[in-house]
Amino acid sequence: MKGFKKGEFKLDLDSFFRLESASSTALATILLFGIIFSVFSVVYLGYVPEWKTDEEHSHMSKLWEDMIELKSKIDKTTIVMMSTPNSSVPKFTTTMILHTGNSKIPFISSTKSTGTLSLNTDLCKMVITPTNENATVINCGTIAYNSNNKDYTDQIFKYENGALILAQKEKAVMKLYPSIRVSEVSSGNYTFFINTVEILGMANTLSSNSDGSIRLKGGSFETLYDSDTSENEGAFLLTVYTDHPDAWEEYFNETMAGAGLVTDEDYALDRIGSNYLTFIFPEKGSANSLRRLYVGKTAINAELGIG
């Protein structure tokens, strides 16, 4: 071919094919990285938030089970002490782990969600005033966990006065009930057995992404009031001071309805402001009456710890 020396055309053709092959390899590499990046983007944006949410939800479930166990231990201790009121009950000590720290997701998240475990930092008090009698005041105390989740909705688990409350956003629900028993012993005559729980111990807060613990020790039980011994029957006023009056209001209405009592006819229940409510039985004009009122108290010493 004119203008080319022998072998030059073959050399240029080989260079062209080598350039073409290198370009194809580079393009294939770019496309491969693009596919990998797209896959990771889909996983990270579509699945990772769901995985994180599921992990925090699982953590909340474990911690709720811990709080149920805590209530169960206190309830069992109360039963033992009530069954032997005139004998010396051995001092008990028990430590239980609260799974306040959750696990991290490998290769996805290197951090754990945090939470706050607190003792006696929240409002909880019950005042019981029988007709023509002095008021009985119980400073109940609280044991609470406040979550600090990154993806799942934050929740508060709180033990107060024998009740276990779940609070989320602006709503609070009493999931496990206190020891308050209402029964009709004869037609129109009702008895109220109220056992209160007082958590003793210095106010303390523990914030950590690892597990915490709580130590319960030195329980005691005493009768605070019994209308059978005071020979005072008539009516009583019960006032509950709490950060969750809506949960207590729902509980009282449900409990009274289960005993066949009607609000504003047989009893009065008023929510006052944002932190307390009052309960009166019987309501004026009610056909039902108070046969007996009994109030007891379990006192438990509590102490927070790590692990």
mmCIF file of C-alpha atoms in Angstrom:
data_model
loop_
_atom_site.group_PDB
_atom_site.id
_atom_site.type_symbol
_atom_site.label_atom_id
_atom_site.label_comp_id
_atom_site.label_asym_id
_atom_site.label_seq_id
_atom_site.Cartn_x
_atom_site.Cartn_y
_atom_site.Cartn_z
ATOM 1 C CA MET A 1 0.000 0.000 0.000
ATOM 2 C CA LYS A 2 1.336 3.356 -0.992
ATOM 3 C CA GLY A 3 2.775 5.479 1.827
ATOM 4 C CA PHE A 4 3.353 2.563 4.254
ATOM 5 C CA LYS A 5 6.459 0.586 4.691
ATOM 6 C CA LYS A 6 6.232 -3.155 5.038
ATOM 7 C CA GLY A 7 4.981 -4.208 8.500
ATOM 8 C CA GLU A 8 3.754 -0.741 9.548
ATOM 9 C CA PHE A 9 0.112 -1.558 8.814
ATOM 10 C CA LYS A 10 0.198 -4.729 10.865
ATOM 11 C CA LEU A 11 1.851 -2.854 13.771
ATOM 12 C CA ASP A 12 -0.806 -0.138 13.782
ATOM 13 C CA LEU A 13 -3.583 -2.735 13.654
ATOM 14 C CA ASP A 14 -2.160 -4.573 16.633
ATOM 15 C CA SER A 15 -1.959 -1.294 18.589
ATOM 16 C CA PHE A 16 -5.557 -0.559 17.705
ATOM 17 C CA PHE A 17 -6.750 -3.929 18.981
ATOM 18 C CA ARG A 18 -4.733 -3.550 22.185
ATOM 19 C CA LEU A 19 -6.255 -0.093 22.741
ATOM 20 C CA GLU A 20 -9.725 -1.465 22.013
ATOM 21 C CA SER A 21 -9.210 -4.315 24.505
ATOM 22 C CA ALA A 22 -7.977 -1.942 27.228
ATOM 23 C CA SER A 23 -10.948 0.344 26.716
ATOM 24 C CA SER A 24 -13.351 -2.596 26.925
ATOM 25 C CA THR A 25 -11.738 -3.791 30.155
ATOM 26 C CA ALA A 26 -11.918 -0.322 31.698
ATOM 27 C CA LEU A 27 -15.539 0.045 30.627
ATOM 28 C CA ALA A 28 -16.415 -3.367 32.021
ATOM 29 C CA THR A 29 -14.733 -2.466 35.302
ATOM 30 C CA ILE A 30 -16.661 0.791 35.527
ATOM 31 C CA LEU A 31 -19.930 -1.001 34.785
ATOM 32 C CA LEU A 32 -19.141 -3.660 37.395
ATOM 33 C CA PHE A 33 -18.410 -1.029 40.032
ATOM 34 C CA GLY A 34 -21.616 0.736 39.046
ATOM 35 C CA ILE A 35 -23.626 -2.440 39.535
ATOM 36 C CA ILE A 36 -21.959 -3.126 42.893
ATOM 37 C CA PHE A 37 -22.564 0.457 44.020
ATOM 38 C CA SER A 38 -26.210 0.236 42.934
ATOM 39 C CA VAL A 39 -26.689 -3.008 44.857
ATOM 40 C CA PHE A 40 -25.113 -1.553 47.985
ATOM 41 C CA SER A 41 -27.205 1.598 47.611
ATOM 42 C CA VAL A 42 -30.411 -0.426 47.357
ATOM 43 C CA VAL A 43 -29.432 -2.530 50.373
ATOM 44 C CA TYR A 44 -28.331 0.451 52.457
ATOM 45 C CA LEU A 45 -31.319 2.634 51.628
ATOM 46 C CA GLY A 46 -33.960 -0.086 51.438
ATOM 47 C CA TYR A 47 -32.954 -2.787 53.894
ATOM 48 C CA VAL A 48 -30.465 -1.410 56.427
ATOM 49 C CA PRO A 49 -32.986 0.973 58.095
ATOM 50 C CA GLU A 50 -35.401 -1.968 58.417
ATOM 51 C CA TRP A 51 -32.653 -4.182 59.899
ATOM 52 C CA LYS A 52 -31.741 -1.459 62.392
ATOM 53 C CA THR A 53 -35.401 -0.968 63.306
ATOM 54 C CA ASP A 54 -35.886 -4.712 63.807
ATOM 55 C CA GLU A 55 -32.776 -4.888 65.995
ATOM 56 C CA GLU A 56 -33.957 -2.047 68.216
ATOM 57 C CA HIS A 57 -37.456 -3.546 68.381
ATOM 58 C CA SER A 58 -35.922 -6.852 69.484
ATOM 59 C CA HIS A 59 -33.915 -4.990 72.127
ATOM 60 C CA MET A 60 -37.061 -3.308 73.447
ATOM 61 C CA SER A 61 -38.779 -6.713 73.686
ATOM 62 C CA LYS A 62 -35.887 -8.168 75.712
ATOM 63 C CA LEU A 63 -35.892 -5.206 78.072
ATOM 64 C CA TRP A 64 -39.662 -5.409 78.521
ATOM 65 C CA GLU A 65 -39.246 -9.056 79.552
ATOM 66 C CA ASP A 66 -36.651 -7.912 82.107
ATOM 67 C CA MET A 67 -39.129 -5.411 83.570
ATOM 68 C CA ILE A 68 -41.795 -8.133 83.775
ATOM 69 C CA GLU A 69 -39.336 -10.318 85.677
ATOM 70 C CA LEU A 70 -38.576 -7.393 87.999
ATOM 71 C CA LYS A 71 -42.267 -6.968 88.828
ATOM 72 C CA SER A 72 -42.635 -10.718 89.292
ATOM 73 C CA LYS A 73 -39.780 -10.812 91.832
ATOM 74 C CA ILE A 74 -41.324 -7.992 93.867
ATOM 75 C CA ASP A 75 -44.800 -9.586 93.689
ATOM 76 C CA LYS A 76 -43.478 -12.961 94.879
ATOM 77 C CA THR A 77 -41.584 -11.305 97.711
ATOM 78 C CA THR A 78 -44.767 -9.502 98.768
ATOM 79 C CA ILE A 79 -46.740 -12.748 98.825
ATOM 80 C CA VAL A 80 -44.131 -14.423 101.037
ATOM 81 C CA MET A 81 -44.046 -11.518 103.484
ATOM 82 C CA MET A 82 -47.852 -11.187 103.594
ATOM 83 C CA SER A 83 -48.241 -14.905 104.344
ATOM 84 C CA THR A 84 -45.991 -14.644 107.415
ATOM 85 C CA PRO A 85 -46.854 -11.228 108.901
ATOM 86 C CA ASN A 86 -46.096 -12.191 112.522
ATOM 87 C CA SER A 87 -42.812 -13.993 111.936
ATOM 88 C CA SER A 88 -39.367 -12.764 111.070
ATOM 89 C CA VAL A 89 -38.873 -13.143 107.340
ATOM 90 C CA PRO A 90 -35.237 -13.646 106.322
ATOM 91 C CA LYS A 91 -33.783 -10.659 104.564
ATOM 92 C CA PHE A 92 -33.559 -11.351 100.869
ATOM 93 C CA THR A 93 -31.097 -10.050 98.292
ATOM 94 C CA THR A 94 -31.317 -10.598 94.554
ATOM 95 C CA THR A 95 -29.559 -9.036 91.585
ATOM 96 C CA MET A 96 -30.964 -9.158 88.086
ATOM 97 C CA ILE A 97 -29.538 -8.061 84.777
ATOM 98 C CA LEU A 98 -31.380 -5.507 82.671
ATOM 99 C CA HIS A 99 -30.406 -5.726 79.003
ATOM 100 C CA THR A 100 -30.124 -1.983 78.553
ATOM 101 C CA GLY A 101 -27.462 -2.335 75.828
ATOM 102 C CA ASN A 102 -28.373 -3.733 72.407
ATOM 103 C CA SER A 103 -26.089 -5.473 69.911
ATOM 104 C CA LYS A 104 -24.687 -3.762 66.830
ATOM 105 C CA ILE A 105 -25.225 -5.069 63.296
ATOM 106 C CA PRO A 106 -21.947 -6.415 61.815
ATOM 107 C CA PHE A 107 -20.621 -4.522 58.752
ATOM 108 C CA ILE A 108 -23.613 -2.182 58.953
ATOM 109 C CA SER A 109 -23.469 -0.211 62.188
ATOM 110 C CA SER A 110 -20.519 0.144 64.532
ATOM 111 C CA THR A 111 -22.515 1.867 67.286
ATOM 112 C CA LYS A 112 -25.146 0.717 69.753
ATOM 113 C CA SER A 113 -28.281 2.525 70.790
ATOM 114 C CA THR A 114 -28.121 4.034 74.249
ATOM 115 C CA GLY A 115 -30.679 4.268 77.006
ATOM 116 C CA THR A 116 -31.142 5.561 80.542
ATOM 117 C CA LEU A 117 -31.956 3.426 83.561
ATOM 118 C CA SER A 118 -33.224 5.447 86.505
ATOM 119 C CA LEU A 119 -34.228 4.869 90.114
ATOM 120 C CA ASN A 120 -36.578 7.157 92.059
ATOM 121 C CA THR A 121 -36.224 10.117 89.704
ATOM 122 C CA ASP A 122 -39.898 10.339 88.663
ATOM 123 C CA LEU A 123 -43.085 11.351 90.429
ATOM 124 C CA CYS A 124 -45.095 8.605 92.130
ATOM 125 C CA LYS A 125 -47.113 8.975 95.323
ATOM 126 C CA MET A 126 -50.388 7.558 96.581
ATOM 127 C CA VAL A 127 -52.502 9.160 99.324
ATOM 128 C CA ILE A 128 -55.431 7.253 100.853
ATOM 129 C CA THR A 129 -57.849 9.147 103.096
ATOM 130 C CA PRO A 130 -60.750 7.244 104.721
ATOM 131 C CA THR A 131 -63.709 9.238 106.024
ATOM 132 C CA ASN A 132 -62.906 10.875 109.380
ATOM 133 C CA GLU A 133 -59.394 9.393 109.377
ATOM 134 C CA ASN A 134 -55.908 10.739 108.790
ATOM 135 C CA ALA A 135 -54.370 10.407 105.344
ATOM 136 C CA THR A 136 -51.980 7.532 104.617
ATOM 137 C CA VAL A 137 -49.156 8.656 102.333
ATOM 138 C CA ILE A 138 -47.001 6.253 100.312
ATOM 139 C CA ASN A 139 -44.012 7.615 98.397
ATOM 140 C CA CYS A 140 -43.958 4.829 95.864
ATOM 141 C CA GLY A 141 -40.714 5.424 94.012
ATOM 142 C CA THR A 142 -40.022 4.279 90.447
ATOM 143 C CA ILE A 143 -37.722 2.109 88.371
ATOM 144 C CA ALA A 144 -37.667 3.231 84.742
ATOM 145 C CA TYR A 145 -35.890 2.767 81.429
ATOM 146 C CA ASN A 146 -35.921 5.495 78.751
ATOM 147 C CA SER A 147 -34.715 4.363 75.351
ATOM 148 C CA ASN A 148 -32.671 6.503 72.985
ATOM 149 C CA ASN A 149 -33.200 4.626 69.733
ATOM 150 C CA LYS A 150 -31.900 5.762 66.384
ATOM 151 C CA ASP A 151 -34.592 4.171 64.196
ATOM 152 C CA TYR A 152 -37.309 2.510 66.318
ATOM 153 C CA THR A 153 -39.805 4.644 68.231
ATOM 154 C CA ASP A 154 -38.521 5.609 71.673
ATOM 155 C CA GLN A 155 -40.306 4.058 74.640
ATOM 156 C CA ILE A 156 -40.407 4.324 78.423
ATOM 157 C CA PHE A 157 -40.827 1.241 80.604
ATOM 158 C CA LYS A 158 -41.708 2.141 84.174
ATOM 159 C CA TYR A 159 -42.423 0.204 87.353
ATOM 160 C CA GLU A 160 -44.368 2.238 89.900
ATOM 161 C CA ASN A 161 -46.447 1.167 92.876
ATOM 162 C CA GLY A 162 -46.826 -2.397 91.613
ATOM 163 C CA ALA A 163 -47.812 -1.371 88.087
ATOM 164 C CA LEU A 164 -45.827 -1.727 84.871
ATOM 165 C CA ILE A 165 -46.416 1.108 82.414
ATOM 166 C CA LEU A 166 -45.437 1.469 78.763
ATOM 167 C CA ALA A 167 -45.214 5.060 77.536
ATOM 168 C CA GLN A 168 -44.691 6.010 73.909
ATOM 169 C CA LYS A 169 -44.853 9.567 72.598
ATOM 170 C CA GLU A 170 -47.887 11.163 74.299
ATOM 171 C CA LYS A 171 -49.632 7.899 75.206
ATOM 172 C CA ALA A 172 -49.128 5.694 78.270
ATOM 173 C CA VAL A 173 -50.715 2.294 78.902
ATOM 174 C CA MET A 174 -50.660 0.168 82.047
ATOM 175 C CA LYS A 175 -49.679 -3.283 80.784
ATOM 176 C CA LEU A 176 -49.426 -5.075 84.150
ATOM 177 C CA TYR A 177 -51.611 -4.067 87.074
ATOM 178 C CA PRO A 178 -50.885 -3.138 90.701
ATOM 179 C CA SER A 179 -52.202 -5.163 93.622
ATOM 180 C CA ILE A 180 -55.616 -3.565 94.067
ATOM 181 C CA ARG A 181 -58.538 -5.963 94.527
ATOM 182 C CA VAL A 182 -62.206 -4.951 94.493
ATOM 183 C CA SER A 183 -64.880 -7.496 95.306
ATOM 184 C CA GLU A 184 -68.592 -7.563 96.182
ATOM 185 C CA VAL A 185 -68.824 -9.568 99.413
ATOM 186 C CA SER A 186 -72.617 -9.243 99.606
ATOM 187 C CA SER A 187 -75.263 -7.453 97.618
ATOM 188 C CA GLY A 188 -74.127 -3.841 97.210
ATOM 189 C CA ASN A 189 -71.282 -4.188 99.747
ATOM 190 C CA TYR A 190 -67.716 -3.898 98.450
ATOM 191 C CA THR A 191 -64.256 -4.479 99.893
ATOM 192 C CA PHE A 192 -61.076 -2.800 98.666
ATOM 193 C CA PHE A 193 -57.713 -4.488 99.320
ATOM 194 C CA ILE A 194 -54.906 -2.140 98.285
ATOM 195 C CA ASN A 195 -51.302 -3.246 98.570
ATOM 196 C CA THR A 196 -48.905 -0.443 97.738
ATOM 197 C CA VAL A 197 -45.210 -0.798 96.870
ATOM 198 C CA GLU A 198 -42.520 1.606 98.012
ATOM 199 C CA ILE A 199 -39.150 1.474 96.239
ATOM 200 C CA LEU A 200 -36.472 2.725 98.622
ATOM 201 C CA GLY A 201 -33.049 3.881 97.518
ATOM 202 C CA MET A 202 -31.070 6.952 96.575
ATOM 203 C CA ALA A 203 -32.182 8.625 93.343
ATOM 204 C CA ASN A 204 -29.794 7.557 90.614
ATOM 205 C CA THR A 205 -29.464 7.509 86.833
ATOM 206 C CA LEU A 206 -27.347 5.213 84.678
ATOM 207 C CA SER A 207 -26.816 5.981 80.981
ATOM 208 C CA SER A 208 -24.975 3.318 79.012
ATOM 209 C CA ASN A 209 -25.008 1.231 75.827
ATOM 210 C CA SER A 210 -24.023 -1.846 77.863
ATOM 211 C CA ASP A 211 -26.151 -3.957 80.203
ATOM 212 C CA GLY A 212 -27.127 -2.665 83.619
ATOM 213 C CA SER A 213 -28.294 -4.370 86.795
ATOM 214 C CA ILE A 214 -30.552 -3.716 89.737
ATOM 215 C CA ARG A 215 -30.129 -5.105 93.216
ATOM 216 C CA LEU A 216 -33.204 -5.666 95.389
ATOM 217 C CA LYS A 217 -32.741 -6.287 99.089
ATOM 218 C CA GLY A 218 -34.240 -6.042 102.552
ATOM 219 C CA GLY A 219 -37.962 -6.218 101.902
ATOM 220 C CA SER A 220 -40.601 -5.567 104.552
ATOM 221 C CA PHE A 221 -44.394 -5.613 104.749
ATOM 222 C CA GLU A 222 -46.799 -3.770 107.034
ATOM 223 C CA THR A 223 -50.486 -3.019 107.373
ATOM 224 C CA LEU A 224 -51.112 0.716 107.103
ATOM 225 C CA TYR A 225 -54.881 0.788 107.550
ATOM 226 C CA ASP A 226 -57.725 -1.661 108.126
ATOM 227 C CA SER A 227 -61.286 -0.445 108.600
ATOM 228 C CA ASP A 228 -62.105 -3.689 110.455
ATOM 229 C CA THR A 229 -59.842 -2.634 113.312
ATOM 230 C CA SER A 230 -60.687 1.073 113.185
ATOM 231 C CA GLU A 231 -64.397 0.332 112.926
ATOM 232 C CA ASN A 232 -64.687 3.050 110.335
ATOM 233 C CA GLU A 233 -66.756 2.270 107.295
ATOM 234 C CA GLY A 234 -68.134 4.826 104.934
ATOM 235 C CA ALA A 235 -66.056 6.158 102.068
ATOM 236 C CA PHE A 236 -62.490 6.916 101.083
ATOM 237 C CA LEU A 237 -60.557 9.197 98.798
ATOM 238 C CA LEU A 238 -57.559 7.875 96.893
ATOM 239 C CA THR A 239 -55.174 10.254 95.117
ATOM 240 C CA VAL A 240 -52.447 9.076 92.741
ATOM 241 C CA TYR A 241 -49.604 11.434 91.818
ATOM 242 C CA THR A 242 -47.867 10.176 88.690
ATOM 243 C CA ASP A 243 -46.328 11.200 85.382
ATOM 244 C CA HIS A 244 -48.865 8.915 83.671
ATOM 245 C CA PRO A 245 -52.353 9.743 85.016
ATOM 246 C CA ASP A 246 -53.955 8.569 81.757
ATOM 247 C CA ALA A 247 -52.688 5.018 82.347
ATOM 248 C CA TRP A 248 -54.024 4.987 85.925
ATOM 249 C CA GLU A 249 -57.347 6.478 84.846
ATOM 250 C CA GLU A 250 -57.870 3.749 82.270
ATOM 251 C CA TYR A 251 -56.877 1.113 84.830
ATOM 252 C CA PHE A 252 -59.356 2.313 87.469
ATOM 253 C CA ASN A 253 -62.224 2.503 84.985
ATOM 254 C CA GLU A 254 -61.496 -0.995 83.710
ATOM 255 C CA THR A 255 -61.141 -2.440 87.219
ATOM 256 C CA MET A 256 -64.341 -0.822 88.510
ATOM 257 C CA ALA A 257 -66.275 -1.943 85.436
ATOM 258 C CA GLY A 258 -65.059 -5.492 86.071
ATOM 259 C CA ALA A 259 -66.473 -5.254 89.606
ATOM 260 C CA GLY A 260 -69.836 -4.082 88.265
ATOM 261 C CA LEU A 261 -69.411 -0.452 89.320
ATOM 262 C CA VAL A 262 -70.414 2.509 87.171
ATOM 263 C CA THR A 263 -68.478 5.747 86.923
ATOM 264 C CA ASP A 264 -70.215 8.893 88.236
ATOM 265 C CA GLU A 265 -72.866 6.657 89.820
ATOM 266 C CA ASP A 266 -70.969 4.325 92.125
ATOM 267 C CA TYR A 267 -67.576 6.035 92.116
ATOM 268 C CA ALA A 268 -66.016 9.323 91.052
ATOM 269 C CA LEU A 269 -62.780 9.473 89.085
ATOM 270 C CA ASP A 270 -61.326 12.846 88.172
ATOM 271 C CA ARG A 271 -58.081 13.586 86.417
ATOM 272 C CA ILE A 272 -56.614 16.798 87.823
ATOM 273 C CA GLY A 273 -54.065 18.583 85.666
ATOM 274 C CA SER A 274 -51.243 16.607 84.111
ATOM 275 C CA ASN A 275 -49.848 14.710 87.077
ATOM 276 C CA TYR A 276 -52.535 13.370 89.385
ATOM 277 C CA LEU A 277 -56.040 11.982 89.656
ATOM 278 C CA THR A 278 -58.553 11.338 92.452
ATOM 279 C CA PHE A 279 -60.797 8.327 93.080
ATOM 280 C CA ILE A 280 -63.758 8.354 95.498
ATOM 281 C CA PHE A 281 -65.865 5.378 96.611
ATOM 282 C CA PRO A 282 -68.753 5.318 97.032
ATOM 283 C CA GLU A 283 -70.050 8.287 95.113
ATOM 284 C CA LYS A 284 -72.808 10.291 96.822
ATOM 285 C CA GLY A 285 -76.182 8.765 96.056
ATOM 286 C CA SER A 286 -74.756 5.361 95.116
ATOM 287 C CA ALA A 287 -76.756 2.303 96.137
ATOM 288 C CA ASN A 288 -73.472 0.532 96.915
ATOM 289 C CA SER A 289 -71.424 0.887 100.085
ATOM 290 C CA LEU A 290 -67.934 0.261 101.442
ATOM 291 C CA ARG A 291 -67.797 -2.875 103.573
ATOM 292 C CA ARG A 292 -64.059 -2.870 104.221
ATOM 293 C CA LEU A 293 -60.936 -0.948 103.241
ATOM 294 C CA TYR A 294 -57.521 -2.537 103.755
ATOM 295 C CA VAL A 295 -54.195 -0.881 102.883
ATOM 296 C CA GLY A 296 -50.841 -2.649 103.099
ATOM 297 C CA LYS A 297 -47.347 -1.674 101.996
ATOM 298 C CA THR A 298 -44.361 -3.585 100.677
ATOM 299 C CA ALA A 299 -41.043 -1.755 100.986
ATOM 300 C CA ILE A 300 -38.070 -2.832 98.836
ATOM 301 C CA ASN A 301 -34.566 -1.378 98.805
ATOM 302 C CA ALA A 302 -33.132 -0.959 95.297
ATOM 303 C CA GLU A 303 -29.714 -0.096 93.920
ATOM 304 C CA LEU A 304 -28.505 0.377 90.322
ATOM 305 C CA GLY A 305 -25.306 -1.101 88.936
ATOM 306 C CA ILE A 306 -23.466 -1.899 85.696
ATOM 307 C CA GLY A 307 -23.543 -5.473 84.390
#
